[in-house]
Amino acid sequence: MKNCFYIPRILVPGKERTNWSVIACDRYRNERSYWESENAARGADPSALDLILPEFRLGENDDEEFARIREEMYAALENDYLEKLLRGWVLTERKTASYTRRGIVGAIDLECYSYGGGEGQVRALQAADEELVRAYLKQRENAPVEMPHIMILYDDPKDKAIGALKKEDPEKLYDYKIKNGSLKGYFLPEEIAEETAERILSRMQNFFVIEGVAAAEAAKVFWQKVKAGITKGEMGRHPARFLLAEFINLSDDAVDIQPVHRLVKETEKEAFLDFISKKFKCEKSGSLLVPKIAFSKENIQAVDEAVAQFLKADGGKLCYVHGEDRLKKFAEEEGSAGILMPRPKKESLLKEVGEGGVFPANSLCVGGADGARYYVEAREISYD
């Protein structure tokens, strides 16, 4: 089997960068105050927040922001805020009061990645929002560094791949306190990373991008552009050919796959609730609808089409919300209403995609609002 994995030289913040880590930029899309508080909490310290653009701000001053981020990336490299490791992977340990989730930060070969229902060894689990793809591509085209929030699923029911690492004594790279617990990272040298890759490949033929699909698609498009302008000899290890990501085990009980919910704002609340209730059998709770449907590509698509039909006729703004509690809170606001999407079944998730097609954009997430990947690791993607 072709090896889709790559073992890069990963960049990590120095041990004194205690305020570095920040949650994925696609979370808290409707809460500017969250990101303002994150910025205030880090004070004058260097932070991953300098190297990303929260998605809620996309479309405001993108060109200026991407230029600023590019300069911040160069500053992080030149001032040693980011330090380059030897070739290897990073074992992550995400601990909360209710679970401990382990993953591996490594890289994939974009030659093995396909999106939009493609048949590559690494595939998208859900479609990408094309506006986000264009934004991520624009940012990546001029960036010296990538620091994605991409998460890729593999399935290892007996936890052989990561479980075998218990006999190792890896070097601790970082230990952060985060909103709902802690995040630790341990270095896996090249030889151990290769052994881990072999164990994963022996258990699974395909891998599925669940988080950061738009960023992954942008990376693939960017690589195709770069590839067209270089020689065959340069293609083998060009840094743009690879993509940093965190691999997580679908069979791990700590990997909680949740739906992404729909919220409509700035609309006639009762008209929206009535319209959707006529399209689907629903339970109604205040400003929240719970359609009595199973989680499937067809059902999610049907909900999205009904929402789009209403917005076209009556107006409003569609938002995507991670987490049931946050949806309930937002739905009670003036001019807002929500749809609580059905929960996916982990055991049939990969089978349904394997049979063809992908779930619609914004169908799935890992762990709701707080379960997303936190930015820590980075990787150089250009020779500039």
Tab-separated table of C-alpha atoms in Angstrom:
chain	number	residue	atom	x	y	z
A	1	MET	CA	0.000	0.000	0.000
A	2	LYS	CA	1.201	3.491	-0.785
A	3	ASN	CA	2.374	5.358	2.290
A	4	CYS	CA	0.409	8.591	2.503
A	5	PHE	CA	2.284	9.696	5.626
A	6	TYR	CA	5.239	12.053	5.780
A	7	ILE	CA	7.606	12.679	8.675
A	8	PRO	CA	8.503	16.375	8.714
A	9	ARG	CA	10.572	18.664	10.874
A	10	ILE	CA	7.811	20.176	12.968
A	11	LEU	CA	7.971	23.621	14.542
A	12	VAL	CA	6.888	23.986	18.156
A	13	PRO	CA	6.899	26.992	20.485
A	14	GLY	CA	9.645	27.245	23.074
A	15	LYS	CA	8.802	25.866	26.506
A	16	GLU	CA	8.486	29.380	27.929
A	17	ARG	CA	5.652	30.290	25.530
A	18	THR	CA	2.979	29.575	28.118
A	19	ASN	CA	0.241	31.569	26.372
A	20	TRP	CA	0.830	30.183	22.891
A	21	SER	CA	-2.006	27.715	22.328
A	22	VAL	CA	-5.430	28.787	21.024
A	23	ILE	CA	-8.458	26.868	19.728
A	24	ALA	CA	-9.251	26.292	16.033
A	25	CYS	CA	-10.290	29.377	14.102
A	26	ASP	CA	-13.635	27.891	12.974
A	27	ARG	CA	-14.969	27.726	16.529
A	28	TYR	CA	-16.966	30.457	18.272
A	29	ARG	CA	-17.953	31.913	14.898
A	30	ASN	CA	-20.773	33.933	16.429
A	31	GLU	CA	-18.866	35.219	19.444
A	32	ARG	CA	-16.470	38.072	18.839
A	33	SER	CA	-16.199	38.474	22.617
A	34	TYR	CA	-14.583	35.027	22.933
A	35	TRP	CA	-11.722	35.956	20.631
A	36	GLU	CA	-11.314	39.364	22.222
A	37	SER	CA	-10.977	37.712	25.630
A	38	GLU	CA	-8.401	35.247	24.232
A	39	ASN	CA	-6.364	38.135	22.891
A	40	ALA	CA	-6.582	40.000	26.196
A	41	ALA	CA	-5.591	36.915	28.212
A	42	ARG	CA	-2.300	36.414	26.402
A	43	GLY	CA	-1.241	40.030	27.030
A	44	ALA	CA	1.988	40.929	25.217
A	45	ASP	CA	3.138	37.290	24.916
A	46	PRO	CA	3.648	35.713	21.475
A	47	SER	CA	0.673	33.543	20.604
A	48	ALA	CA	-0.641	31.290	17.869
A	49	LEU	CA	-3.421	33.862	17.698
A	50	ASP	CA	-0.981	36.081	15.786
A	51	LEU	CA	-0.693	33.468	13.029
A	52	ILE	CA	-4.366	32.749	12.368
A	53	LEU	CA	-7.508	34.628	11.396
A	54	PRO	CA	-10.673	33.557	13.271
A	55	GLU	CA	-13.280	32.710	10.663
A	56	PHE	CA	-15.818	35.181	12.013
A	57	ARG	CA	-13.490	37.952	10.803
A	58	LEU	CA	-13.127	36.673	7.244
A	59	GLY	CA	-14.385	39.227	4.755
A	60	GLU	CA	-13.573	42.254	6.901
A	61	ASN	CA	-10.003	43.179	5.864
A	62	ASP	CA	-8.637	39.930	4.464
A	63	ASP	CA	-5.748	41.317	2.397
A	64	GLU	CA	-4.453	43.390	5.283
A	65	GLU	CA	-4.900	40.550	7.759
A	66	PHE	CA	-3.144	37.981	5.571
A	67	ALA	CA	-0.232	40.393	5.052
A	68	ARG	CA	-0.038	40.920	8.814
A	69	ILE	CA	-0.136	37.167	9.482
A	70	ARG	CA	2.662	36.599	6.961
A	71	GLU	CA	4.877	39.102	8.766
A	72	GLU	CA	4.004	37.553	12.128
A	73	MET	CA	5.052	34.153	10.770
A	74	TYR	CA	8.425	35.501	9.701
A	75	ALA	CA	8.800	37.159	13.098
A	76	ALA	CA	8.011	33.867	14.860
A	77	LEU	CA	10.780	32.154	12.878
A	78	GLU	CA	13.333	34.932	13.158
A	79	ASN	CA	12.776	35.532	16.870
A	80	ASP	CA	12.758	31.812	17.714
A	81	TYR	CA	9.206	31.812	19.003
A	82	LEU	CA	8.986	28.627	16.943
A	83	GLU	CA	11.763	26.051	17.170
A	84	LYS	CA	12.372	23.335	14.562
A	85	LEU	CA	12.535	19.760	15.822
A	86	LEU	CA	14.388	16.872	14.231
A	87	ARG	CA	12.260	14.777	11.886
A	88	GLY	CA	9.449	13.167	13.792
A	89	TRP	CA	5.837	13.350	14.913
A	90	VAL	CA	4.177	14.691	18.053
A	91	LEU	CA	1.997	12.572	20.338
A	92	THR	CA	-0.748	14.772	21.813
A	93	GLU	CA	-2.715	14.209	25.007
A	94	ARG	CA	-5.877	16.256	25.465
A	95	LYS	CA	-7.231	15.848	29.003
A	96	THR	CA	-10.522	17.116	30.437
A	97	ALA	CA	-12.615	16.141	33.446
A	98	SER	CA	-14.458	13.559	31.343
A	99	TYR	CA	-11.927	12.161	28.858
A	100	THR	CA	-8.319	11.870	27.704
A	101	ARG	CA	-7.971	12.028	23.928
A	102	ARG	CA	-4.702	11.111	22.278
A	103	GLY	CA	-3.659	11.929	18.745
A	104	ILE	CA	-0.613	12.165	16.531
A	105	VAL	CA	0.513	15.331	14.765
A	106	GLY	CA	2.262	14.382	11.548
A	107	ALA	CA	1.872	15.130	7.853
A	108	ILE	CA	0.256	13.649	4.763
A	109	ASP	CA	1.425	13.637	1.164
A	110	LEU	CA	-1.058	15.789	-0.760
A	111	GLU	CA	-0.528	13.529	-3.781
A	112	CYS	CA	-2.590	11.008	-1.789
A	113	TYR	CA	-5.384	13.449	-0.906
A	114	SER	CA	-8.632	13.946	-2.787
A	115	TYR	CA	-11.709	15.990	-1.943
A	116	GLY	CA	-15.272	16.296	-3.188
A	117	GLY	CA	-15.866	12.539	-3.232
A	118	GLY	CA	-12.505	11.590	-4.764
A	119	GLU	CA	-10.955	8.165	-4.314
A	120	GLY	CA	-7.568	9.104	-2.829
A	121	GLN	CA	-6.045	7.263	0.104
A	122	VAL	CA	-6.822	10.363	2.185
A	123	ARG	CA	-10.294	11.762	1.542
A	124	ALA	CA	-12.571	14.522	2.749
A	125	LEU	CA	-15.375	13.290	5.002
A	126	GLN	CA	-17.493	16.354	4.272
A	127	ALA	CA	-17.605	18.984	1.562
A	128	ALA	CA	-15.733	22.259	1.933
A	129	ASP	CA	-17.274	25.714	2.016
A	130	GLU	CA	-15.913	27.197	-1.229
A	131	GLU	CA	-15.672	30.727	0.179
A	132	LEU	CA	-13.479	29.384	2.963
A	133	VAL	CA	-11.354	27.464	0.453
A	134	ARG	CA	-10.671	30.676	-1.456
A	135	ALA	CA	-9.765	32.488	1.762
A	136	TYR	CA	-7.416	29.744	2.995
A	137	LEU	CA	-5.796	29.521	-0.432
A	138	LYS	CA	-5.162	33.251	-0.480
A	139	GLN	CA	-3.545	33.053	2.943
A	140	ARG	CA	-1.454	29.988	2.095
A	141	GLU	CA	-0.109	31.376	-1.185
A	142	ASN	CA	2.031	33.947	0.614
A	143	ALA	CA	2.702	32.172	3.892
A	144	PRO	CA	6.093	30.751	4.939
A	145	VAL	CA	4.443	28.552	7.587
A	146	GLU	CA	1.315	26.436	7.968
A	147	MET	CA	-0.424	25.925	11.291
A	148	PRO	CA	-3.657	24.136	10.379
A	149	HIS	CA	-6.483	22.879	12.564
A	150	ILE	CA	-6.937	19.803	10.380
A	151	MET	CA	-7.948	16.520	12.014
A	152	ILE	CA	-7.908	13.190	10.164
A	153	LEU	CA	-9.741	10.049	11.251
A	154	TYR	CA	-8.307	6.557	11.186
A	155	ASP	CA	-9.943	3.534	12.792
A	156	ASP	CA	-8.048	1.270	15.175
A	157	PRO	CA	-10.574	-0.536	17.422
A	158	LYS	CA	-7.891	-2.168	19.590
A	159	ASP	CA	-5.756	0.994	19.782
A	160	LYS	CA	-2.662	-0.838	18.556
A	161	ALA	CA	-1.048	2.160	16.869
A	162	ILE	CA	-0.924	4.599	19.774
A	163	GLY	CA	-1.215	1.926	22.448
A	164	ALA	CA	2.212	0.593	21.455
A	165	LEU	CA	3.719	3.963	22.397
A	166	LYS	CA	3.079	3.293	26.084
A	167	LYS	CA	6.398	1.436	26.240
A	168	GLU	CA	8.220	4.550	25.039
A	169	ASP	CA	9.411	7.415	27.220
A	170	PRO	CA	9.064	10.360	24.824
A	171	GLU	CA	10.374	13.846	25.504
A	172	LYS	CA	7.678	16.253	26.690
A	173	LEU	CA	7.541	19.277	24.378
A	174	TYR	CA	4.768	21.308	25.972
A	175	ASP	CA	2.110	21.280	28.672
A	176	TYR	CA	-0.655	23.885	28.350
A	177	LYS	CA	-3.652	24.698	30.461
A	178	ILE	CA	-6.625	25.203	28.151
A	179	LYS	CA	-10.240	26.253	28.753
A	180	ASN	CA	-11.524	22.818	29.711
A	181	GLY	CA	-8.401	20.968	30.804
A	182	SER	CA	-4.843	20.488	29.597
A	183	LEU	CA	-2.934	19.777	26.402
A	184	LYS	CA	0.414	18.000	26.330
A	185	GLY	CA	2.734	17.084	23.490
A	186	TYR	CA	5.534	14.511	23.303
A	187	PHE	CA	8.179	14.107	20.599
A	188	LEU	CA	8.242	10.894	18.566
A	189	PRO	CA	11.595	10.602	16.748
A	190	GLU	CA	11.683	9.548	13.095
A	191	GLU	CA	12.205	5.834	13.745
A	192	ILE	CA	9.272	5.641	16.178
A	193	ALA	CA	7.117	7.755	13.843
A	194	GLU	CA	7.848	5.326	10.989
A	195	GLU	CA	6.867	2.356	13.170
A	196	THR	CA	3.664	4.125	14.200
A	197	ALA	CA	2.822	4.899	10.566
A	198	GLU	CA	3.281	1.232	9.675
A	199	ARG	CA	0.934	0.167	12.485
A	200	ILE	CA	-1.734	2.618	11.327
A	201	LEU	CA	-1.389	1.560	7.681
A	202	SER	CA	-1.681	-2.097	8.629
A	203	ARG	CA	-5.119	-1.416	10.110
A	204	MET	CA	-6.733	0.902	7.611
A	205	GLN	CA	-6.715	1.575	3.876
A	206	ASN	CA	-8.248	5.045	3.833
A	207	PHE	CA	-8.157	8.130	6.044
A	208	PHE	CA	-10.743	10.874	6.326
A	209	VAL	CA	-10.393	14.604	6.942
A	210	ILE	CA	-13.138	15.621	9.372
A	211	GLU	CA	-11.946	19.028	10.624
A	212	GLY	CA	-10.359	21.796	8.545
A	213	VAL	CA	-11.596	20.437	5.211
A	214	ALA	CA	-11.468	23.877	3.564
A	215	ALA	CA	-7.872	24.379	4.711
A	216	ALA	CA	-6.940	20.928	3.410
A	217	GLU	CA	-8.550	21.585	0.028
A	218	ALA	CA	-6.747	24.928	-0.204
A	219	ALA	CA	-3.438	23.153	0.514
A	220	LYS	CA	-4.131	20.670	-2.310
A	221	VAL	CA	-5.010	23.437	-4.780
A	222	PHE	CA	-1.890	25.374	-3.766
A	223	TRP	CA	0.297	22.291	-4.263
A	224	GLN	CA	-1.133	21.782	-7.746
A	225	LYS	CA	-0.148	25.352	-8.602
A	226	VAL	CA	3.354	24.928	-7.190
A	227	LYS	CA	3.739	21.544	-8.874
A	228	ALA	CA	3.020	23.035	-12.290
A	229	GLY	CA	6.030	25.367	-11.984
A	230	ILE	CA	8.779	23.050	-10.707
A	231	THR	CA	10.805	20.168	-12.118
A	232	LYS	CA	10.134	16.495	-11.429
A	233	GLY	CA	13.287	16.395	-9.371
A	234	GLU	CA	11.960	19.151	-7.110
A	235	MET	CA	8.595	17.501	-6.547
A	236	GLY	CA	9.719	14.737	-4.216
A	237	ARG	CA	10.312	16.793	-1.085
A	238	HIS	CA	8.998	20.249	-1.893
A	239	PRO	CA	7.495	21.490	1.410
A	240	ALA	CA	4.231	22.556	-0.255
A	241	ARG	CA	3.581	18.915	-1.165
A	242	PHE	CA	2.822	17.977	2.440
A	243	LEU	CA	0.183	18.977	4.953
A	244	LEU	CA	0.399	19.026	8.737
A	245	ALA	CA	-2.548	17.430	10.555
A	246	GLU	CA	-3.562	15.593	13.714
A	247	PHE	CA	-4.577	11.949	13.330
A	248	ILE	CA	-7.208	10.677	15.775
A	249	ASN	CA	-8.699	7.221	16.281
A	250	LEU	CA	-12.416	7.011	15.500
A	251	SER	CA	-12.774	4.029	17.856
A	252	ASP	CA	-11.385	6.004	20.790
A	253	ASP	CA	-14.281	6.709	23.182
A	254	ALA	CA	-12.775	10.178	23.727
A	255	VAL	CA	-13.284	11.033	20.043
A	256	ASP	CA	-16.779	12.492	20.210
A	257	ILE	CA	-18.246	13.062	16.732
A	258	GLN	CA	-21.036	15.638	16.861
A	259	PRO	CA	-23.239	17.384	14.314
A	260	VAL	CA	-22.845	21.050	13.421
A	261	HIS	CA	-26.157	22.800	14.070
A	262	ARG	CA	-28.007	25.421	12.003
A	263	LEU	CA	-28.933	28.839	13.363
A	264	VAL	CA	-30.815	31.505	11.440
A	265	LYS	CA	-30.473	35.084	12.662
A	266	GLU	CA	-32.038	38.399	11.670
A	267	THR	CA	-35.245	36.778	10.497
A	268	GLU	CA	-38.923	36.306	11.332
A	269	LYS	CA	-38.553	33.665	14.027
A	270	GLU	CA	-42.054	32.182	13.962
A	271	ALA	CA	-42.209	32.190	10.168
A	272	PHE	CA	-38.976	30.209	10.022
A	273	LEU	CA	-40.084	27.701	12.654
A	274	ASP	CA	-43.390	27.192	10.864
A	275	PHE	CA	-41.722	26.785	7.449
A	276	ILE	CA	-39.242	24.123	8.594
A	277	SER	CA	-41.921	22.290	10.612
A	278	LYS	CA	-43.927	21.843	7.412
A	279	LYS	CA	-40.913	20.356	5.632
A	280	PHE	CA	-39.965	17.877	8.368
A	281	LYS	CA	-41.655	16.242	11.313
A	282	CYS	CA	-40.141	18.169	14.237
A	283	GLU	CA	-40.247	18.547	17.961
A	284	LYS	CA	-40.366	22.187	18.974
A	285	SER	CA	-38.818	23.619	22.117
A	286	GLY	CA	-39.067	27.396	22.284
A	287	SER	CA	-37.075	28.717	19.322
A	288	LEU	CA	-35.479	25.348	18.630
A	289	LEU	CA	-36.573	22.650	16.204
A	290	VAL	CA	-35.493	19.017	16.401
A	291	PRO	CA	-36.246	17.275	13.072
A	292	LYS	CA	-37.120	13.597	13.494
A	293	ILE	CA	-34.602	12.417	10.926
A	294	ALA	CA	-31.535	10.216	10.947
A	295	PHE	CA	-28.050	11.545	10.274
A	296	SER	CA	-27.383	10.935	6.573
A	297	LYS	CA	-26.004	12.806	3.578
A	298	GLU	CA	-29.468	13.030	2.049
A	299	ASN	CA	-31.198	14.288	5.189
A	300	ILE	CA	-28.608	16.963	5.936
A	301	GLN	CA	-28.791	18.114	2.342
A	302	ALA	CA	-32.595	18.282	2.581
A	303	VAL	CA	-32.417	20.457	5.719
A	304	ASP	CA	-29.879	22.782	4.091
A	305	GLU	CA	-32.021	23.118	0.970
A	306	ALA	CA	-35.095	23.971	3.064
A	307	VAL	CA	-33.174	26.614	5.015
A	308	ALA	CA	-31.814	28.104	1.783
A	309	GLN	CA	-35.316	28.194	0.326
A	310	PHE	CA	-36.622	30.117	3.336
A	311	LEU	CA	-33.726	32.577	3.364
A	312	LYS	CA	-34.169	33.330	-0.320
A	313	ALA	CA	-37.834	34.182	0.173
A	314	ASP	CA	-37.889	35.755	3.644
A	315	GLY	CA	-34.318	36.806	4.416
A	316	GLY	CA	-32.020	36.084	7.318
A	317	LYS	CA	-28.473	35.002	8.016
A	318	LEU	CA	-27.393	31.379	8.332
A	319	CYS	CA	-24.794	30.531	10.980
A	320	TYR	CA	-23.198	27.218	11.899
A	321	VAL	CA	-22.996	26.429	15.608
A	322	HIS	CA	-20.832	23.873	17.417
A	323	GLY	CA	-22.460	22.511	20.559
A	324	GLU	CA	-26.082	21.955	21.577
A	325	ASP	CA	-26.004	24.282	24.600
A	326	ARG	CA	-24.661	27.176	22.538
A	327	LEU	CA	-27.336	26.620	19.877
A	328	LYS	CA	-30.062	26.782	22.517
A	329	LYS	CA	-28.642	30.026	23.861
A	330	PHE	CA	-28.379	31.716	20.459
A	331	ALA	CA	-31.796	30.498	19.304
A	332	GLU	CA	-33.526	32.394	22.114
A	333	GLU	CA	-32.163	35.729	20.931
A	334	GLU	CA	-34.446	38.195	19.161
A	335	GLY	CA	-34.922	37.303	15.496
A	336	SER	CA	-33.150	33.944	15.807
A	337	ALA	CA	-34.164	30.293	15.609
A	338	GLY	CA	-32.216	27.047	15.511
A	339	ILE	CA	-32.269	23.540	14.110
A	340	LEU	CA	-30.740	20.853	16.292
A	341	MET	CA	-29.208	18.465	13.774
A	342	PRO	CA	-29.280	14.672	14.323
A	343	ARG	CA	-26.298	12.979	15.913
A	344	PRO	CA	-24.122	10.760	13.677
A	345	LYS	CA	-23.436	7.107	14.431
A	346	LYS	CA	-19.692	6.503	14.627
A	347	GLU	CA	-19.968	2.875	13.573
A	348	SER	CA	-21.504	3.721	10.174
A	349	LEU	CA	-19.808	7.047	9.479
A	350	LEU	CA	-16.893	5.871	7.346
A	351	LYS	CA	-18.949	3.177	5.643
A	352	GLU	CA	-21.439	5.731	4.318
A	353	VAL	CA	-18.686	7.896	2.845
A	354	GLY	CA	-16.847	4.850	1.547
A	355	GLU	CA	-19.917	3.996	-0.504
A	356	GLY	CA	-19.554	7.261	-2.401
A	357	GLY	CA	-19.846	11.002	-1.984
A	358	VAL	CA	-19.269	13.187	1.054
A	359	PHE	CA	-21.444	14.729	3.714
A	360	PRO	CA	-22.517	18.324	3.034
A	361	ALA	CA	-20.267	21.106	4.312
A	362	ASN	CA	-20.546	21.815	8.031
A	363	SER	CA	-22.124	18.447	8.841
A	364	LEU	CA	-19.665	17.146	11.429
A	365	CYS	CA	-17.221	18.253	14.072
A	366	VAL	CA	-15.088	16.724	16.810
A	367	GLY	CA	-16.240	17.421	20.350
A	368	GLY	CA	-18.531	20.402	19.767
A	369	ALA	CA	-17.261	23.881	20.558
A	370	ASP	CA	-14.400	22.941	22.878
A	371	GLY	CA	-13.295	19.641	21.355
A	372	ALA	CA	-11.529	21.087	18.330
A	373	ARG	CA	-7.816	21.008	17.759
A	374	TYR	CA	-5.750	23.662	19.509
A	375	TYR	CA	-3.006	25.350	17.513
A	376	VAL	CA	0.477	24.497	18.728
A	377	GLU	CA	2.579	22.876	16.005
A	378	ALA	CA	3.534	24.461	12.692
A	379	ARG	CA	5.617	23.591	9.613
A	380	GLU	CA	7.494	25.559	6.973
A	381	ILE	CA	5.846	25.291	3.542
A	382	SER	CA	8.111	27.391	1.310
A	383	TYR	CA	11.773	27.925	0.564
A	384	ASP	CA	11.412	31.694	0.953
